[in-house]
Every structure is written in C-alpha cells, then in structure tokens.
mmCIF file of C-alpha atoms in Angstrom:
data_model
loop_
_atom_site.group_PDB
_atom_site.id
_atom_site.type_symbol
_atom_site.label_atom_id
_atom_site.label_comp_id
_atom_site.label_asym_id
_atom_site.label_seq_id
_atom_site.Cartn_x
_atom_site.Cartn_y
_atom_site.Cartn_z
ATOM 1 C CA MET A 1 -0.222 -0.067 -0.394
ATOM 2 C CA GLN A 2 2.999 2.024 0.171
ATOM 3 C CA GLY A 3 3.511 2.281 -3.285
ATOM 4 C CA VAL A 4 0.242 3.188 -4.032
ATOM 5 C CA GLN A 5 -0.080 6.888 -4.367
ATOM 6 C CA SER A 6 -2.753 9.037 -1.941
ATOM 7 C CA PRO A 7 -5.820 10.576 -3.001
ATOM 8 C CA ILE A 8 -4.890 14.335 -3.671
ATOM 9 C CA ILE A 9 -8.769 15.341 -3.258
ATOM 10 C CA PRO A 10 -8.428 14.859 -0.115
ATOM 11 C CA ILE A 11 -5.872 16.817 -0.080
ATOM 12 C CA VAL A 12 -6.721 19.511 -1.965
ATOM 13 C CA GLY A 13 -9.756 19.157 1.228
ATOM 14 C CA GLU A 14 -7.524 20.167 3.520
ATOM 15 C CA TRP A 15 -5.896 22.903 1.987
ATOM 16 C CA ILE A 16 -8.947 24.704 1.167
ATOM 17 C CA ARG A 17 -10.132 24.183 5.006
ATOM 18 C CA THR A 18 -7.505 26.183 5.597
ATOM 19 C CA THR A 19 -7.453 28.340 3.937
ATOM 20 C CA PRO A 20 -11.941 30.138 4.006
ATOM 21 C CA GLY A 21 -13.776 31.411 1.372
ATOM 22 C CA THR A 22 -11.379 29.400 -0.965
ATOM 23 C CA ILE A 23 -13.662 28.069 -4.543
ATOM 24 C CA SER A 24 -12.848 24.416 -5.356
ATOM 25 C CA LEU A 25 -12.916 23.988 -9.336
ATOM 26 C CA GLY A 26 -11.049 20.658 -8.031
ATOM 27 C CA GLN A 27 -14.162 17.741 -7.262
ATOM 28 C CA GLY A 28 -16.036 16.336 -10.045
ATOM 29 C CA VAL A 29 -19.860 16.484 -8.620
ATOM 30 C CA VAL A 30 -22.995 18.312 -10.404
ATOM 31 C CA TYR A 31 -24.480 21.496 -8.575
ATOM 32 C CA TYR A 32 -27.904 19.768 -8.287
ATOM 33 C CA SER A 33 -29.619 17.645 -6.174
ATOM 34 C CA PRO A 34 -31.314 13.227 -6.478
ATOM 35 C CA PRO A 35 -34.542 13.842 -8.800
ATOM 36 C CA PRO A 36 -37.680 13.960 -7.079
ATOM 37 C CA GLU A 37 -38.557 10.403 -7.576
ATOM 38 C CA ALA A 38 -35.456 8.957 -5.953
ATOM 39 C CA ILE A 39 -36.118 10.814 -2.496
ATOM 40 C CA GLU A 40 -39.842 9.306 -2.721
ATOM 41 C CA GLN A 41 -38.633 5.807 -2.562
ATOM 42 C CA ILE A 42 -37.102 6.176 0.341
ATOM 43 C CA SER A 43 -40.369 6.266 2.391
ATOM 44 C CA GLN A 44 -40.919 2.704 0.244
ATOM 45 C CA PHE A 45 -37.317 0.919 1.059
ATOM 46 C CA LEU A 46 -38.655 1.804 4.918
ATOM 47 C CA ALA A 47 -41.857 0.168 4.605
ATOM 48 C CA GLN A 48 -40.401 -2.781 4.420
ATOM 49 C CA PRO A 49 -38.848 -3.839 7.056
ATOM 50 C CA ASN A 50 -37.342 -6.733 6.123
ATOM 51 C CA ASN A 51 -34.783 -4.057 3.438
ATOM 52 C CA HIS A 52 -32.570 -4.148 6.719
ATOM 53 C CA ARG A 53 -31.391 -7.484 6.526
ATOM 54 C CA TYR A 54 -29.080 -8.245 3.281
ATOM 55 C CA GLN A 55 -29.930 -8.295 0.325
ATOM 56 C CA GLY A 56 -28.844 -10.701 -3.352
ATOM 57 C CA VAL A 57 -26.046 -9.916 -3.595
ATOM 58 C CA ARG A 58 -25.850 -8.523 -7.978
ATOM 59 C CA GLY A 59 -29.003 -5.678 -6.907
ATOM 60 C CA MET A 60 -32.361 -6.404 -6.205
ATOM 61 C CA PRO A 61 -34.973 -7.435 -9.356
ATOM 62 C CA PRO A 62 -36.666 -4.004 -10.182
ATOM 63 C CA LEU A 63 -33.438 -1.889 -9.985
ATOM 64 C CA LEU A 64 -31.770 -5.532 -12.569
ATOM 65 C CA ASP A 65 -34.821 -4.704 -14.551
ATOM 66 C CA ALA A 66 -34.476 -1.186 -14.486
ATOM 67 C CA ILE A 67 -30.489 -0.731 -15.964
ATOM 68 C CA GLU A 68 -31.632 -3.232 -18.125
ATOM 69 C CA LYS A 69 -34.050 -1.213 -20.173
ATOM 70 C CA LYS A 70 -31.841 2.058 -19.821
ATOM 71 C CA LEU A 71 -28.865 0.052 -21.751
ATOM 72 C CA VAL A 72 -31.051 -1.438 -24.465
ATOM 73 C CA ALA A 73 -33.097 1.834 -25.256
ATOM 74 C CA GLU A 74 -29.653 4.548 -24.126
ATOM 75 C CA ASN A 75 -26.755 2.511 -25.020
ATOM 76 C CA GLY A 76 -27.226 -0.433 -27.101
ATOM 77 C CA ILE A 77 -26.599 -2.491 -24.568
ATOM 78 C CA GLU A 78 -27.802 -6.386 -25.692
ATOM 79 C CA MET A 79 -28.547 -9.081 -22.443
ATOM 80 C CA ASN A 80 -27.852 -11.955 -23.958
ATOM 81 C CA GLY A 81 -26.731 -15.042 -22.547
ATOM 82 C CA ASP A 82 -22.985 -13.802 -23.144
ATOM 83 C CA ASN A 83 -23.270 -11.095 -20.665
ATOM 84 C CA ALA A 84 -25.310 -10.042 -17.184
ATOM 85 C CA ILE A 85 -25.318 -7.328 -14.842
ATOM 86 C CA VAL A 86 -24.348 -6.309 -11.672
ATOM 87 C CA VAL A 87 -25.194 -2.994 -9.458
ATOM 88 C CA THR A 88 -21.768 -1.729 -7.181
ATOM 89 C CA GLY A 89 -20.872 0.470 -4.601
ATOM 90 C CA GLY A 90 -20.529 3.291 -7.051
ATOM 91 C CA SER A 91 -18.374 2.751 -10.192
ATOM 92 C CA ASN A 92 -14.832 3.047 -8.510
ATOM 93 C CA MET A 93 -16.350 -0.440 -6.968
ATOM 94 C CA ALA A 94 -17.751 -2.237 -10.281
ATOM 95 C CA PHE A 95 -13.687 -1.233 -11.065
ATOM 96 C CA MET A 96 -11.469 -2.852 -8.619
ATOM 97 C CA ASN A 97 -14.100 -5.391 -9.960
ATOM 98 C CA GLY A 98 -13.279 -6.388 -12.848
ATOM 99 C CA VAL A 99 -9.312 -6.318 -12.181
ATOM 100 C CA LEU A 100 -9.722 -8.977 -9.575
ATOM 101 C CA ALA A 101 -11.731 -10.994 -11.693
ATOM 102 C CA ILE A 102 -9.516 -10.680 -14.169
ATOM 103 C CA THR A 103 -6.039 -10.728 -13.195
ATOM 104 C CA GLN A 104 -3.187 -12.743 -10.954
ATOM 105 C CA PRO A 105 0.073 -10.095 -8.920
ATOM 106 C CA GLY A 106 2.144 -8.883 -11.641
ATOM 107 C CA ASP A 107 -0.404 -8.827 -14.742
ATOM 108 C CA GLU A 108 -0.929 -5.664 -16.905
ATOM 109 C CA ILE A 109 -3.754 -3.029 -17.866
ATOM 110 C CA ILE A 110 -3.381 -0.673 -20.704
ATOM 111 C CA LEU A 111 -4.142 3.198 -19.281
ATOM 112 C CA SER A 112 -4.027 5.874 -21.653
ATOM 113 C CA VAL A 113 -2.141 9.552 -20.050
ATOM 114 C CA PRO A 114 -3.794 11.036 -18.799
ATOM 115 C CA TYR A 115 -5.819 8.639 -16.238
ATOM 116 C CA TYR A 116 -7.937 8.584 -13.856
ATOM 117 C CA PHE A 117 -6.180 8.632 -11.154
ATOM 118 C CA ASN A 118 -8.988 5.596 -9.133
ATOM 119 C CA HIS A 119 -8.037 2.966 -12.098
ATOM 120 C CA GLU A 120 -4.404 3.693 -11.157
ATOM 121 C CA MET A 121 -4.696 3.087 -7.707
ATOM 122 C CA ALA A 122 -6.700 0.212 -8.115
ATOM 123 C CA ILE A 123 -4.434 -2.380 -10.442
ATOM 124 C CA ALA A 124 -1.868 -1.351 -7.926
ATOM 125 C CA ILE A 125 -3.981 -2.312 -4.763
ATOM 126 C CA ALA A 126 -4.607 -5.427 -7.064
ATOM 127 C CA GLY A 127 -0.653 -6.291 -7.054
ATOM 128 C CA CYS A 128 -0.533 -5.478 -10.481
ATOM 129 C CA ARG A 129 0.941 -3.264 -12.753
ATOM 130 C CA SER A 130 -0.003 0.073 -14.677
ATOM 131 C CA ILE A 131 0.686 0.476 -19.252
ATOM 132 C CA LEU A 132 0.928 4.490 -19.407
ATOM 133 C CA VAL A 133 0.476 4.784 -23.187
ATOM 134 C CA PRO A 134 0.531 8.772 -24.723
ATOM 135 C CA THR A 135 -2.585 10.407 -25.902
ATOM 136 C CA ASP A 136 -1.892 13.294 -28.531
ATOM 137 C CA GLU A 137 -1.932 16.335 -28.879
ATOM 138 C CA ASN A 138 -5.758 17.020 -28.491
ATOM 139 C CA TYR A 139 -6.091 13.560 -26.112
ATOM 140 C CA GLN A 140 -7.111 10.633 -28.637
ATOM 141 C CA LEU A 141 -6.569 8.105 -27.805
ATOM 142 C CA ARG A 142 -3.931 6.581 -30.082
ATOM 143 C CA PRO A 143 -5.413 2.016 -31.021
ATOM 144 C CA GLN A 144 -1.485 1.797 -32.452
ATOM 145 C CA ALA A 145 0.393 2.502 -29.868
ATOM 146 C CA ILE A 146 -2.139 0.773 -27.366
ATOM 147 C CA ALA A 147 -0.824 -2.769 -29.652
ATOM 148 C CA ASP A 148 2.229 -1.685 -29.476
ATOM 149 C CA ALA A 149 2.111 -1.724 -25.512
ATOM 150 C CA ILE A 150 0.728 -5.155 -25.213
ATOM 151 C CA THR A 151 2.248 -7.827 -23.745
ATOM 152 C CA PRO A 152 1.824 -11.382 -22.685
ATOM 153 C CA LYS A 153 0.750 -10.131 -19.656
ATOM 154 C CA THR A 154 -1.624 -7.254 -20.274
ATOM 155 C CA LYS A 155 -4.927 -8.670 -19.148
ATOM 156 C CA ALA A 156 -7.268 -5.329 -20.619
ATOM 157 C CA VAL A 157 -7.550 -2.409 -22.381
ATOM 158 C CA VAL A 158 -9.085 0.932 -20.358
ATOM 159 C CA THR A 159 -10.828 3.694 -21.778
ATOM 160 C CA ILE A 160 -12.658 6.733 -20.593
ATOM 161 C CA SER A 161 -15.274 8.871 -22.689
ATOM 162 C CA PRO A 162 -16.146 11.455 -21.951
ATOM 163 C CA ASN A 163 -13.419 11.344 -19.945
ATOM 164 C CA ASN A 164 -11.498 12.075 -16.379
ATOM 165 C CA PRO A 165 -9.558 14.436 -16.768
ATOM 166 C CA THR A 166 -9.221 16.204 -19.446
ATOM 167 C CA GLY A 167 -13.638 16.075 -20.759
ATOM 168 C CA VAL A 168 -12.864 15.031 -24.528
ATOM 169 C CA VAL A 169 -14.760 12.944 -26.158
ATOM 170 C CA TYR A 170 -13.663 9.487 -27.744
ATOM 171 C CA PRO A 171 -15.252 8.735 -32.058
ATOM 172 C CA GLU A 172 -16.833 5.703 -32.386
ATOM 173 C CA ALA A 173 -14.251 4.787 -35.033
ATOM 174 C CA LEU A 174 -11.376 4.724 -31.815
ATOM 175 C CA LEU A 175 -13.440 3.443 -29.776
ATOM 176 C CA ALA A 176 -14.564 0.203 -32.267
ATOM 177 C CA ALA A 177 -10.584 0.202 -33.412
ATOM 178 C CA VAL A 178 -9.589 -0.279 -29.417
ATOM 179 C CA ASN A 179 -12.556 -2.266 -28.795
ATOM 180 C CA GLN A 180 -11.575 -4.832 -31.933
ATOM 181 C CA LEU A 181 -7.959 -4.973 -30.977
ATOM 182 C CA CYS A 182 -8.634 -6.568 -27.155
ATOM 183 C CA ARG A 183 -11.364 -9.652 -29.316
ATOM 184 C CA ASP A 184 -8.176 -10.001 -31.684
ATOM 185 C CA ARG A 185 -5.662 -10.303 -28.467
ATOM 186 C CA GLY A 186 -7.689 -12.200 -26.023
ATOM 187 C CA ILE A 187 -8.174 -9.435 -23.143
ATOM 188 C CA TYR A 188 -10.946 -7.828 -21.716
ATOM 189 C CA HIS A 189 -12.031 -4.096 -22.852
ATOM 190 C CA ILE A 190 -12.318 -1.857 -19.631
ATOM 191 C CA THR A 191 -15.358 1.277 -20.679
ATOM 192 C CA ASP A 192 -15.658 3.474 -17.614
ATOM 193 C CA GLU A 193 -18.960 5.993 -18.872
ATOM 194 C CA ALA A 194 -20.154 7.330 -16.137
ATOM 195 C CA TYR A 195 -19.706 11.115 -17.854
ATOM 196 C CA GLU A 196 -22.303 9.592 -20.666
ATOM 197 C CA TYR A 197 -25.036 12.290 -20.501
ATOM 198 C CA PHE A 198 -22.208 15.021 -20.490
ATOM 199 C CA THR A 199 -21.946 15.860 -23.679
ATOM 200 C CA TYR A 200 -21.772 19.354 -25.959
ATOM 201 C CA ASN A 201 -21.676 20.655 -29.471
ATOM 202 C CA ASN A 202 -23.419 17.674 -30.786
ATOM 203 C CA ALA A 203 -20.663 15.346 -29.320
ATOM 204 C CA ARG A 204 -22.199 11.637 -29.295
ATOM 205 C CA HIS A 205 -21.271 9.101 -26.392
ATOM 206 C CA ILE A 206 -21.152 5.596 -27.627
ATOM 207 C CA SER A 207 -20.794 2.499 -25.167
ATOM 208 C CA PRO A 208 -18.377 -0.273 -26.900
ATOM 209 C CA ALA A 209 -20.908 -2.585 -25.473
ATOM 210 C CA SER A 210 -23.054 -1.648 -28.441
ATOM 211 C CA PHE A 211 -20.318 -2.533 -31.112
ATOM 212 C CA PRO A 212 -21.051 -6.855 -32.769
ATOM 213 C CA HIS A 213 -18.885 -9.959 -30.842
ATOM 214 C CA SER A 214 -18.455 -7.413 -27.597
ATOM 215 C CA SER A 215 -20.137 -9.595 -24.779
ATOM 216 C CA ASN A 216 -17.587 -11.681 -23.843
ATOM 217 C CA HIS A 217 -14.551 -9.421 -24.142
ATOM 218 C CA THR A 218 -16.246 -6.539 -22.804
ATOM 219 C CA ILE A 219 -17.217 -4.288 -19.240
ATOM 220 C CA SER A 220 -18.638 -1.597 -18.783
ATOM 221 C CA LEU A 221 -19.276 0.297 -16.152
ATOM 222 C CA PHE A 222 -21.553 2.915 -15.529
ATOM 223 C CA SER A 223 -21.959 5.495 -12.361
ATOM 224 C CA LEU A 224 -24.988 7.304 -10.824
ATOM 225 C CA SER A 225 -23.279 10.123 -8.857
ATOM 226 C CA LYS A 226 -23.254 12.348 -11.764
ATOM 227 C CA ALA A 227 -26.014 12.035 -13.597
ATOM 228 C CA TYR A 228 -28.562 12.446 -10.267
ATOM 229 C CA GLY A 229 -26.654 14.158 -8.015
ATOM 230 C CA PHE A 230 -25.808 10.944 -6.017
ATOM 231 C CA ALA A 231 -22.144 11.336 -5.381
ATOM 232 C CA SER A 232 -23.138 9.756 -1.711
ATOM 233 C CA TRP A 233 -25.700 7.029 -2.453
ATOM 234 C CA ARG A 234 -22.635 5.321 -3.746
ATOM 235 C CA ILE A 235 -24.403 3.843 -6.186
ATOM 236 C CA GLY A 236 -23.151 2.530 -9.490
ATOM 237 C CA TYR A 237 -22.987 -0.904 -12.121
ATOM 238 C CA MET A 238 -21.621 -3.145 -14.479
ATOM 239 C CA VAL A 239 -22.222 -4.788 -17.114
ATOM 240 C CA ILE A 240 -19.726 -7.690 -17.550
ATOM 241 C CA PRO A 241 -19.066 -10.926 -19.465
ATOM 242 C CA GLN A 242 -21.172 -14.484 -18.411
ATOM 243 C CA HIS A 243 -17.740 -16.468 -17.645
ATOM 244 C CA LEU A 244 -16.955 -13.479 -15.351
ATOM 245 C CA LEU A 245 -19.652 -13.340 -12.519
ATOM 246 C CA ASP A 246 -19.250 -16.297 -10.685
ATOM 247 C CA ALA A 247 -15.352 -14.514 -9.506
ATOM 248 C CA VAL A 248 -17.102 -10.588 -9.396
ATOM 249 C CA LYS A 249 -19.725 -12.475 -7.180
ATOM 250 C CA LYS A 250 -17.368 -13.286 -5.442
ATOM 251 C CA ILE A 251 -15.272 -10.331 -4.788
ATOM 252 C CA GLN A 252 -18.753 -8.251 -4.020
ATOM 253 C CA ASP A 253 -19.441 -10.257 -1.498
ATOM 254 C CA THR A 254 -16.378 -10.563 0.396
ATOM 255 C CA ILE A 255 -16.325 -7.005 0.039
ATOM 256 C CA LEU A 256 -19.647 -5.463 -0.067
ATOM 257 C CA ILE A 257 -21.663 -8.226 0.454
ATOM 258 C CA CYS A 258 -24.716 -6.694 -0.986
ATOM 259 C CA PRO A 259 -24.913 -3.052 -2.993
ATOM 260 C CA PRO A 260 -26.727 -0.053 0.498
ATOM 261 C CA VAL A 261 -30.588 -1.667 -0.316
ATOM 262 C CA ILE A 262 -31.357 1.959 0.446
ATOM 263 C CA SER A 263 -30.199 3.558 -2.574
ATOM 264 C CA GLN A 264 -31.063 0.819 -4.433
ATOM 265 C CA TYR A 265 -34.684 2.044 -3.538
ATOM 266 C CA ALA A 266 -32.891 6.391 -4.724
ATOM 267 C CA ALA A 267 -31.715 4.326 -7.821
ATOM 268 C CA ILE A 268 -35.037 2.947 -8.780
ATOM 269 C CA GLY A 269 -36.193 6.219 -8.608
ATOM 270 C CA ALA A 270 -33.765 7.672 -10.376
ATOM 271 C CA LEU A 271 -34.048 5.950 -13.288
ATOM 272 C CA GLN A 272 -37.755 6.851 -13.030
ATOM 273 C CA ALA A 273 -37.014 9.891 -13.630
ATOM 274 C CA GLY A 274 -34.518 9.258 -16.289
ATOM 275 C CA LYS A 275 -32.211 10.567 -18.456
ATOM 276 C CA ALA A 276 -34.154 13.428 -18.958
ATOM 277 C CA TYR A 277 -33.680 14.603 -14.951
ATOM 278 C CA CYS A 278 -29.604 15.584 -16.091
ATOM 279 C CA LYS A 279 -30.891 16.876 -19.577
ATOM 280 C CA GLY A 280 -33.255 19.975 -18.176
ATOM 281 C CA HIS A 281 -29.786 20.444 -15.883
ATOM 282 C CA LEU A 282 -27.194 20.093 -19.249
ATOM 283 C CA GLY A 283 -28.339 23.243 -19.981
ATOM 284 C CA ALA A 284 -26.537 25.217 -16.623
ATOM 285 C CA ILE A 285 -23.457 23.217 -17.160
ATOM 286 C CA ALA A 286 -22.764 24.020 -20.661
ATOM 287 C CA SER A 287 -23.192 27.753 -20.140
ATOM 288 C CA VAL A 288 -20.735 27.817 -17.453
ATOM 289 C CA ARG A 289 -18.829 25.838 -19.349
ATOM 290 C CA GLU A 290 -19.246 28.977 -21.977
ATOM 291 C CA GLN A 291 -19.056 31.009 -19.185
ATOM 292 C CA VAL A 292 -15.368 29.398 -17.738
ATOM 293 C CA LEU A 293 -13.765 28.931 -21.291
ATOM 294 C CA ASN A 294 -14.478 32.792 -22.959
ATOM 295 C CA SER A 295 -12.788 34.397 -19.029
ATOM 296 C CA LEU A 296 -10.017 31.433 -19.696
ATOM 297 C CA GLN A 297 -9.220 33.174 -22.952
ATOM 298 C CA PRO A 298 -7.222 36.172 -21.556
ATOM 299 C CA LEU A 299 -4.340 33.453 -20.090
ATOM 300 C CA LYS A 300 -3.661 32.340 -24.265
ATOM 301 C CA GLU A 301 0.001 33.589 -23.582
ATOM 302 C CA TYR A 302 0.583 31.567 -20.411
ATOM 303 C CA CYS A 303 -1.385 28.036 -20.771
ATOM 304 C CA THR A 304 -2.836 25.769 -24.287
ATOM 305 C CA LEU A 305 -6.409 24.507 -23.680
ATOM 306 C CA ALA A 306 -7.126 21.604 -26.396
ATOM 307 C CA PRO A 307 -11.052 21.177 -27.518
ATOM 308 C CA THR A 308 -12.934 19.303 -24.989
ATOM 309 C CA ASP A 309 -17.011 18.443 -25.720
ATOM 310 C CA GLY A 310 -17.626 16.021 -22.726
ATOM 311 C CA ALA A 311 -17.466 15.568 -19.030
ATOM 312 C CA PHE A 312 -17.471 18.979 -16.510
ATOM 313 C CA TYR A 313 -13.347 19.463 -16.818
ATOM 314 C CA LEU A 314 -11.063 20.974 -18.713
ATOM 315 C CA PHE A 315 -7.132 20.221 -18.608
ATOM 316 C CA LEU A 316 -4.510 22.635 -18.946
ATOM 317 C CA LYS A 317 -1.339 22.643 -20.187
ATOM 318 C CA ILE A 318 0.557 25.591 -18.590
ATOM 319 C CA HIS A 319 3.561 27.100 -19.709
ATOM 320 C CA THR A 320 5.673 26.475 -16.601
ATOM 321 C CA PRO A 321 8.390 24.791 -14.792
ATOM 322 C CA LEU A 322 6.933 24.904 -11.819
ATOM 323 C CA ASP A 323 5.773 21.954 -9.965
ATOM 324 C CA PRO A 324 1.424 21.782 -10.528
ATOM 325 C CA LEU A 325 0.921 20.800 -7.003
ATOM 326 C CA LYS A 326 3.215 23.982 -5.745
ATOM 327 C CA LEU A 327 1.690 25.262 -8.317
ATOM 328 C CA VAL A 328 -2.107 24.428 -6.702
ATOM 329 C CA GLU A 329 -1.128 25.613 -3.158
ATOM 330 C CA ARG A 330 -0.022 28.827 -3.958
ATOM 331 C CA LEU A 331 -3.899 29.143 -6.027
ATOM 332 C CA ILE A 332 -5.828 27.895 -2.959
ATOM 333 C CA ARG A 333 -3.390 29.980 -0.432
ATOM 334 C CA GLU A 334 -2.800 32.740 -1.990
ATOM 335 C CA HIS A 335 -5.802 33.514 -4.669
ATOM 336 C CA ARG A 336 -8.511 31.384 -2.939
ATOM 337 C CA VAL A 337 -9.163 29.067 -5.665
ATOM 338 C CA ALA A 338 -8.570 25.400 -6.196
ATOM 339 C CA VAL A 339 -7.322 22.906 -9.203
ATOM 340 C CA ILE A 340 -6.223 19.410 -8.799
ATOM 341 C CA PRO A 341 -3.015 19.419 -9.655
ATOM 342 C CA GLY A 342 -2.177 16.837 -13.697
ATOM 343 C CA THR A 343 0.377 14.334 -11.860
ATOM 344 C CA THR A 344 -2.399 13.039 -10.471
ATOM 345 C CA PHE A 345 -3.469 11.566 -13.805
ATOM 346 C CA GLY A 346 0.014 10.633 -14.098
ATOM 347 C CA GLN A 347 0.821 13.517 -16.605
ATOM 348 C CA THR A 348 4.328 13.895 -14.951
ATOM 349 C CA GLN A 349 5.947 16.077 -18.519
ATOM 350 C CA GLY A 350 5.118 20.203 -17.255
ATOM 351 C CA CYS A 351 3.458 21.592 -15.598
ATOM 352 C CA TYR A 352 -0.900 20.597 -16.162
ATOM 353 C CA LEU A 353 -3.918 22.141 -14.077
ATOM 354 C CA ARG A 354 -7.478 20.342 -14.117
ATOM 355 C CA LEU A 355 -10.141 22.327 -13.710
ATOM 356 C CA ALA A 356 -14.115 20.729 -12.850
ATOM 357 C CA TYR A 357 -17.389 23.386 -13.622
ATOM 358 C CA GLY A 358 -20.225 20.961 -13.122
ATOM 359 C CA ALA A 359 -20.921 22.264 -8.916
ATOM 360 C CA LEU A 360 -20.920 25.429 -10.507
ATOM 361 C CA GLN A 361 -23.841 28.292 -10.505
ATOM 362 C CA LYS A 362 -22.508 30.199 -12.548
ATOM 363 C CA GLU A 363 -21.859 33.124 -10.283
ATOM 364 C CA THR A 364 -19.627 30.984 -8.361
ATOM 365 C CA ALA A 365 -17.962 30.214 -11.834
ATOM 366 C CA ALA A 366 -17.631 33.672 -12.491
ATOM 367 C CA GLU A 367 -15.542 34.377 -9.253
ATOM 368 C CA GLY A 368 -13.811 31.877 -8.889
ATOM 369 C CA ILE A 369 -12.529 31.628 -13.386
ATOM 370 C CA GLU A 370 -11.624 34.862 -12.180
ATOM 371 C CA ARG A 371 -9.347 34.003 -9.049
ATOM 372 C CA PHE A 372 -7.999 31.743 -11.348
ATOM 373 C CA VAL A 373 -6.936 34.014 -13.827
ATOM 374 C CA ARG A 374 -6.049 36.766 -12.157
ATOM 375 C CA GLY A 375 -3.657 34.313 -9.621
ATOM 376 C CA LEU A 376 -2.450 32.423 -12.161
ATOM 377 C CA THR A 377 -1.325 35.787 -13.918
ATOM 378 C CA GLU A 378 -0.460 36.934 -10.682
ATOM 379 C CA ILE A 379 2.101 33.612 -10.008
ATOM 380 C CA LEU A 380 3.439 33.718 -13.568
ATOM 381 C CA SER A 381 4.061 36.870 -14.604
ATOM 382 C CA ASN A 382 6.539 37.027 -11.625
ATOM 383 C CA LEU A 383 8.596 34.391 -12.751
ATOM 384 C CA SER A 384 9.679 36.198 -15.867
#
C-alpha cells in the first residue's frame, strides 16, 4: 500500500479547509440534487422491515430490470446469455471488481495518459502494473500505441469517454478500433462511462458494448453519481461477460455483501426520472462551461487548452517550470481558488491542471474563474 499514490482530493480539501472562502474548481461533482422520484423511494424502503437485512449480491431484481431497459434503450447494449449486470457500490467499486476478476498479481493493464487516478490506484492495490500509453496532442486515443504496449501479461485496456480528466469524447471509430484490438488479442476492454450524458456541441457518447461480438470481452462501468447528483449514495453498475459473473460475485460478497439497499431504492427512482433529469440541468452546466472558456481567453500566453466536448472538466497545459502541486497550493493559499494538479492523473511531463466546473452556479463560476485567471497570471508573470 505504500506504493499506491495518496488520493489528491483530501490533500487539496485540507488546504481549502484551512483557507476559508476558497472556491473549489477541484472535485468532480454536479451542482444539483437527486430527483424527487429518488427521494420518494426512501419511504418505500422504510415501509418494508426486511429491507434492513442483506439482499442479493448482484442487486435487487426491480433495479436490475430497470438498468436492463436503460441499457437497451439508451446504450444499444442487448442483454443476452453472454453478459450480465451487477449493481455495485459506485463505479469505482465496479472497476475494482473487474480488475480483481481478470488479473493475478504481476499482470498488466493499459491506461491512456492522462488517466483517472483511482483506476491507477486500483491496479496497484491488486498487485498489478499500469502500462501508460500517451494520448495525442488533443488527448485522443492512439490505437497503434496501445497495440504496441500489449505484452503476454496484458489483461485489459481501459478507456474513459467522456473523459476524466480531459473532457474529451472519443469518436466511435477509435473506440471500435480499441474494442476490436482487445477481441483480436484475447484481452478485455474496460470502458468507464460515468459521464455518458455530459456531452456538448452535438458530440455523441458511444458504448463499446454495443459493438457486434463485444459481449465476451467488454466490461462496461456506469455510475449514478454524476447524472443524478448521487455522489454520496454510492450506486453504480457494471455489464460484464457472463463467464466473469462467479468471480465478480465472490469479490462483491467479500467486500460489500450487497449494494446498499436504501441506495438501490433511490436508484430505481432516479432511473424512473431518467436521463431527461440530467439533460434538464445540462443547459446550466453548458452555460457555465462557455463562461469558463471565455474567461480563460486572457491566459492564452500562459496555457494551452485542447478542444473538449464532454464531462465537466478542462485540462490545461501551463507554460511554466513550476511544480503543479506547488502551483495548486499557491493558488489556494494566495488566491483562494482550488484546482487539481495533472501529476495525479499521470501527466508528469510539464505542468498541467484539471479544472472542474460541474458543481458551480454561474455567479460562483464567474468569481472562481476570475480568481484563477488573476492568480495564475500574477504567479507566472512574477516568474518572468
């Protein structure tokens, strides 16, 4: 465990706590609360005394049915004898389940850089090794580089679209190329789709498990945390090859026993509200996004920003030799605005910062970005 990186969010959180009035552009959450349909389900949970006891390890049948309908209607994922749904304690747990089910210590899993830090941490905790493959200048996948990184120890390739931390959306052709590569090479494609509803400029989210002949090698991870303002409820789900179900059930029974039943009830209500609930709030996030992008224009000489069409993150390359963690601390302590250093996402060459805007109201966003632009300009101009 000493070799596993420490989560950066609590570190930055402590700096924020000791710097009152700081506006956080750090943690990836949305500004809105769960839908009323989810809250109404809590009384249904409380009405049944047996709900306080353990339930099925895979999840409640009504929730599994609701998820199956959603997958077919929205993701084009047909449930058949080759795949299965498992409800999990969030999609981070789903990823851990998947890694433990397909690897033994010493195996390798390919991550494109920048990666989501909890993925890299989970691989290390499992006693496995992350093989890091750079993305292109716009943070898009490089299928040939991924193919070149595969060895006899490789068990999976991970993709995240829409992406955390960059905000890019991978086009269908790139995802299909990676999925086919995994099929051809006899390894798994782990696809994290937590931000499936958060797309802009007509960008389209694609689920690789919808591709023909993908069921036996594709592990799809989904989350209710973002779309339904559900972060603390800890409910996600995974679609896995049927042949992994016994292994995943063993892992889940050991770590969790069953997904929290009260949260499963709330999840049923959330799925009843459906993606329209998230889409109803997406306009406000898109408006904040445009405001942020416009406000960053004065920083053109100090940073580079690749085009992005998804999630609620921007990944800035800062033109400075400063250590990104030290830069983050200075922005908090001196200018009361918080972001996340790129090093925690594996971007160790150069200075990168992740900026999150999903949790912000328009007025807060304006003030937070103003502080960020002013602070970064002051810090960097004083270096020259």
